[in-house]
Amino acid sequence: MLIAGFPAGAWGTNCYLVAPAAGEECVIIDPGHQAAEGVEETLRKHRLKPVAVVLTHGHIDHVASVVPVCGAHGVPAWIHPDDRFMMSDPEKALGRSIGMQLMGELTIGEPDDVKELTDGARLELAGLELSVAHAPGHTKGSVTFGLPEAADIPPILFSGDLLFAGSIGRTDFPGGSMEDMLESLARVVLPLDDSTVVLPGHQDYTTIGQERATNPYLRQVAAGLHDRGEGSNPPPRRGM
């Protein structure tokens, strides 16, 4: 298994290229702001051929390079239908103050081929099987992608902006909901094995075991305190 990732753009959004091995087909996850050059460098370095772009959600820091990447390689982009509008209207997704600052430097719009993700789907792409879990909270159409345990790797969760090392995604943009976020953590994250490696949308990787033990939001959910609105003062939420 080959997973090559790099932080891109003003928000340091993690873009991942995933393949069974070097020299094979790959899937690109979240080519965001200023990610196109890094994608091309990674493709050349590992001799990869992309077959699809898959998106954890529609915020511009995760989708800004979708049009040029998909166009250069003639591949489709997969996104949840609740977030699809964000590719063409990032201002509506983020609010006018942030959206207007970005309009002059971005290629806004959809690639030629857009496919929609559904909860529980299994995408067979590039010799991989990605499991899709709808995980609203950061946005209405947020999803995670899972890879099962294999001979040489533990289970992997591409968490987008649902779960970070020590924190979770922010819920104060249009379409965000703390109630939905906590429900998604309970339904999508808590059942996972402690050995699962979490590759988030921003910052460093972690594991489910580490987050179960130390992440104040996940501990709150595990204890059932979210049902009563209780808990200690957690750290700030992250991401765009």
Short mmCIF file of C-alpha atoms in Angstrom, two decimals:
data_model
loop_
_atom_site.label_atom_id
_atom_site.label_comp_id
_atom_site.label_asym_id
_atom_site.label_seq_id
_atom_site.Cartn_x
_atom_site.Cartn_y
_atom_site.Cartn_z
CA MET A 1 0.00 0.00 0.00
CA LEU A 2 1.22 3.48 -0.90
CA ILE A 3 -0.18 6.58 0.79
CA ALA A 4 1.55 9.85 -0.10
CA GLY A 5 0.26 13.02 1.49
CA PHE A 6 1.24 16.68 1.64
CA PRO A 7 -0.22 19.90 3.13
CA ALA A 8 -1.33 22.40 0.51
CA GLY A 9 -2.26 26.05 0.30
CA ALA A 10 -3.01 28.75 2.80
CA TRP A 11 -4.77 26.39 5.20
CA GLY A 12 -2.32 23.50 5.05
CA THR A 13 -5.02 21.12 3.89
CA ASN A 14 -3.78 17.55 3.60
CA CYS A 15 -4.07 16.05 0.12
CA TYR A 16 -3.54 12.29 -0.13
CA LEU A 17 -2.73 10.00 -3.06
CA VAL A 18 -3.53 6.35 -2.37
CA ALA A 19 -2.52 3.33 -4.45
CA PRO A 20 -1.89 -0.38 -3.98
CA ALA A 21 1.79 0.29 -4.77
CA ALA A 22 4.09 2.59 -6.72
CA GLY A 23 3.62 2.45 -10.48
CA GLU A 24 -0.10 1.68 -10.26
CA GLU A 25 -3.43 3.48 -10.42
CA CYS A 26 -4.33 5.81 -7.56
CA VAL A 27 -7.11 7.80 -5.94
CA ILE A 28 -6.61 11.46 -5.00
CA ILE A 29 -8.28 12.67 -1.80
CA ASP A 30 -9.04 16.38 -1.26
CA PRO A 31 -6.91 18.31 -3.77
CA GLY A 32 -7.45 21.70 -2.16
CA HIS A 33 -6.06 25.21 -2.41
CA GLN A 34 -2.82 25.27 -4.47
CA ALA A 35 -2.61 21.46 -4.49
CA ALA A 36 -2.35 20.83 -8.25
CA GLU A 37 1.44 21.18 -8.44
CA GLY A 38 1.96 18.89 -5.46
CA VAL A 39 -0.37 16.32 -6.99
CA GLU A 40 1.61 16.31 -10.24
CA GLU A 41 4.94 16.02 -8.40
CA THR A 42 3.64 13.08 -6.35
CA LEU A 43 2.26 11.34 -9.43
CA ARG A 44 5.63 11.62 -11.17
CA LYS A 45 7.62 10.57 -8.12
CA HIS A 46 5.64 7.37 -7.59
CA ARG A 47 4.71 6.76 -11.25
CA LEU A 48 0.99 6.82 -10.45
CA LYS A 49 -2.03 7.09 -12.72
CA PRO A 50 -5.08 8.75 -11.13
CA VAL A 51 -8.52 7.24 -11.75
CA ALA A 52 -10.65 9.45 -9.48
CA VAL A 53 -10.74 12.34 -7.05
CA VAL A 54 -12.76 11.76 -3.87
CA LEU A 55 -13.74 14.58 -1.53
CA THR A 56 -14.40 14.48 2.20
CA HIS A 57 -16.47 17.68 1.96
CA GLY A 58 -17.01 20.74 -0.18
CA HIS A 59 -15.14 23.58 1.55
CA ILE A 60 -12.87 25.43 -0.84
CA ASP A 61 -9.70 24.51 1.07
CA HIS A 62 -10.43 20.88 0.15
CA VAL A 63 -11.78 21.26 -3.41
CA ALA A 64 -10.05 24.29 -4.96
CA SER A 65 -7.85 22.19 -7.27
CA VAL A 66 -10.51 19.68 -8.30
CA VAL A 67 -11.20 21.28 -11.70
CA PRO A 68 -7.56 21.44 -12.87
CA VAL A 69 -6.65 18.01 -11.46
CA CYS A 70 -9.68 16.24 -12.90
CA GLY A 71 -9.30 18.11 -16.19
CA ALA A 72 -5.63 17.25 -16.59
CA HIS A 73 -6.27 13.52 -16.16
CA GLY A 74 -9.84 13.09 -17.41
CA VAL A 75 -11.10 11.60 -14.13
CA PRO A 76 -14.35 12.07 -12.17
CA ALA A 77 -14.77 13.72 -8.79
CA TRP A 78 -16.88 12.10 -6.07
CA ILE A 79 -18.69 14.26 -3.50
CA HIS A 80 -21.73 13.95 -1.25
CA PRO A 81 -24.79 15.62 -2.84
CA ASP A 82 -25.32 17.88 0.19
CA ASP A 83 -21.95 19.55 -0.47
CA ARG A 84 -21.92 19.52 -4.25
CA PHE A 85 -23.09 23.15 -4.54
CA MET A 86 -19.96 24.32 -2.73
CA MET A 87 -17.74 23.63 -5.73
CA SER A 88 -19.60 26.30 -7.68
CA ASP A 89 -20.54 28.60 -4.80
CA PRO A 90 -17.87 28.62 -2.05
CA GLU A 91 -19.09 31.98 -0.81
CA LYS A 92 -22.43 30.43 0.15
CA ALA A 93 -20.64 27.65 1.99
CA LEU A 94 -18.30 29.86 4.00
CA GLY A 95 -20.02 33.20 4.32
CA ARG A 96 -19.34 36.36 2.37
CA SER A 97 -16.37 37.61 4.42
CA ILE A 98 -14.21 34.58 3.64
CA GLY A 99 -15.64 33.72 0.24
CA MET A 100 -15.08 37.16 -1.26
CA GLN A 101 -11.41 37.15 -0.26
CA LEU A 102 -10.84 34.06 -2.39
CA MET A 103 -12.80 34.69 -5.55
CA GLY A 104 -9.99 36.34 -7.49
CA GLU A 105 -7.49 33.48 -7.20
CA LEU A 106 -9.60 30.35 -7.59
CA THR A 107 -11.06 28.36 -10.46
CA ILE A 108 -14.67 28.00 -9.36
CA GLY A 109 -16.96 25.32 -10.75
CA GLU A 110 -17.42 21.61 -11.21
CA PRO A 111 -15.24 19.26 -13.24
CA ASP A 112 -16.82 17.66 -16.28
CA ASP A 113 -17.72 14.43 -14.46
CA VAL A 114 -19.17 14.57 -10.93
CA LYS A 115 -20.42 11.47 -9.12
CA GLU A 116 -22.32 11.54 -5.82
CA LEU A 117 -21.38 9.64 -2.68
CA THR A 118 -23.88 7.82 -0.46
CA ASP A 119 -23.61 6.62 3.11
CA GLY A 120 -22.40 3.04 3.31
CA ALA A 121 -21.16 2.94 -0.28
CA ARG A 122 -18.06 0.96 -1.16
CA LEU A 123 -16.02 2.51 -3.94
CA GLU A 124 -13.86 0.08 -5.89
CA LEU A 125 -11.25 2.35 -7.42
CA ALA A 126 -7.61 1.76 -8.40
CA GLY A 127 -7.63 -1.71 -6.87
CA LEU A 128 -8.78 -0.27 -3.54
CA GLU A 129 -12.07 -0.55 -1.68
CA LEU A 130 -12.97 2.71 0.06
CA SER A 131 -15.89 2.58 2.49
CA VAL A 132 -17.93 5.78 2.68
CA ALA A 133 -19.57 7.03 5.89
CA HIS A 134 -21.73 10.14 5.88
CA ALA A 135 -20.54 12.23 8.84
CA PRO A 136 -22.30 15.63 8.96
CA GLY A 137 -21.36 18.27 11.50
CA HIS A 138 -18.56 20.22 9.87
CA THR A 139 -20.75 20.43 6.76
CA LYS A 140 -24.00 18.71 5.87
CA GLY A 141 -22.26 16.56 3.28
CA SER A 142 -19.08 15.62 5.12
CA VAL A 143 -17.95 12.02 4.69
CA THR A 144 -15.08 9.83 5.79
CA PHE A 145 -13.28 7.19 3.75
CA GLY A 146 -12.10 3.95 5.28
CA LEU A 147 -9.58 1.36 4.12
CA PRO A 148 -9.67 -2.10 5.73
CA GLU A 149 -6.73 -3.73 7.44
CA ALA A 150 -4.33 -5.39 5.02
CA ALA A 151 -1.24 -7.54 5.33
CA ASP A 152 1.10 -4.58 5.64
CA ILE A 153 -1.13 -1.86 7.12
CA PRO A 154 -3.65 -1.32 9.93
CA PRO A 155 -7.14 0.00 9.15
CA ILE A 156 -7.11 3.60 7.92
CA LEU A 157 -9.65 6.40 8.26
CA PHE A 158 -9.43 9.50 6.09
CA SER A 159 -11.39 11.69 8.45
CA GLY A 160 -11.53 14.99 6.56
CA ASP A 161 -12.50 17.69 9.04
CA LEU A 162 -14.50 15.39 11.31
CA LEU A 163 -11.67 14.30 13.62
CA PHE A 164 -8.20 15.74 14.25
CA ALA A 165 -5.42 14.87 16.65
CA GLY A 166 -6.77 16.28 19.91
CA SER A 167 -9.74 18.08 18.41
CA ILE A 168 -12.57 18.09 15.86
CA GLY A 169 -13.70 20.24 12.94
CA ARG A 170 -15.35 23.58 13.54
CA THR A 171 -19.13 23.81 13.27
CA ASP A 172 -19.71 27.58 12.96
CA PHE A 173 -19.88 27.84 9.15
CA PRO A 174 -23.19 27.57 7.26
CA GLY A 175 -24.43 23.99 7.43
CA GLY A 176 -22.33 23.16 10.49
CA SER A 177 -23.90 21.64 13.60
CA MET A 178 -22.33 20.62 16.89
CA GLU A 179 -25.23 18.25 17.52
CA ASP A 180 -24.60 16.54 14.19
CA MET A 181 -20.85 16.53 14.81
CA LEU A 182 -21.19 14.70 18.11
CA GLU A 183 -23.63 12.22 16.59
CA SER A 184 -21.20 11.54 13.75
CA LEU A 185 -18.35 10.98 16.20
CA ALA A 186 -20.50 8.49 18.12
CA ARG A 187 -21.73 6.65 15.04
CA VAL A 188 -18.69 6.75 12.73
CA VAL A 189 -15.62 7.03 14.97
CA LEU A 190 -16.31 5.31 18.28
CA PRO A 191 -16.97 1.83 16.80
CA LEU A 192 -13.57 1.77 15.05
CA ASP A 193 -10.71 -0.34 16.35
CA ASP A 194 -8.06 1.43 18.43
CA SER A 195 -5.41 0.45 15.87
CA THR A 196 -7.09 2.48 13.12
CA VAL A 197 -4.78 5.17 11.78
CA VAL A 198 -6.54 8.54 11.31
CA LEU A 199 -5.34 10.67 8.40
CA PRO A 200 -7.13 14.00 8.90
CA GLY A 201 -7.78 16.98 6.68
CA HIS A 202 -5.30 19.15 8.60
CA GLN A 203 -2.20 18.61 10.70
CA ASP A 204 -0.70 15.30 11.82
CA TYR A 205 -2.00 11.75 11.80
CA THR A 206 -3.22 10.01 14.94
CA THR A 207 -4.95 6.77 15.94
CA ILE A 208 -8.40 5.98 17.21
CA GLY A 209 -6.86 4.59 20.40
CA GLN A 210 -4.97 7.84 21.03
CA GLU A 211 -8.07 9.94 20.42
CA ARG A 212 -10.31 7.69 22.49
CA ALA A 213 -7.93 8.19 25.41
CA THR A 214 -7.12 11.89 25.06
CA ASN A 215 -9.47 13.77 22.71
CA PRO A 216 -11.88 15.70 24.98
CA TYR A 217 -14.68 15.70 22.40
CA LEU A 218 -14.45 11.97 21.77
CA ARG A 219 -14.21 11.24 25.48
CA GLN A 220 -17.29 13.36 26.02
CA VAL A 221 -19.19 11.43 23.37
CA ALA A 222 -18.01 8.08 24.73
CA ALA A 223 -19.24 9.03 28.18
CA GLY A 224 -22.64 9.99 26.82
CA LEU A 225 -22.30 13.53 28.14
CA HIS A 226 -23.23 15.10 24.80
CA ASP A 227 -26.82 14.04 25.43
CA ARG A 228 -26.96 16.35 28.42
CA GLY A 229 -24.73 19.14 27.14
CA GLU A 230 -22.11 18.49 29.83
CA GLY A 231 -18.33 18.22 29.73
CA SER A 232 -15.18 20.17 30.47
CA ASN A 233 -13.84 23.12 28.48
CA PRO A 234 -12.39 21.51 25.32
CA PRO A 235 -9.70 23.01 23.08
CA PRO A 236 -10.63 25.12 20.05
CA ARG A 237 -11.95 23.29 17.03
CA ARG A 238 -9.83 23.28 13.89
CA GLY A 239 -10.02 23.46 10.15
CA MET A 240 -11.77 25.77 7.76
#
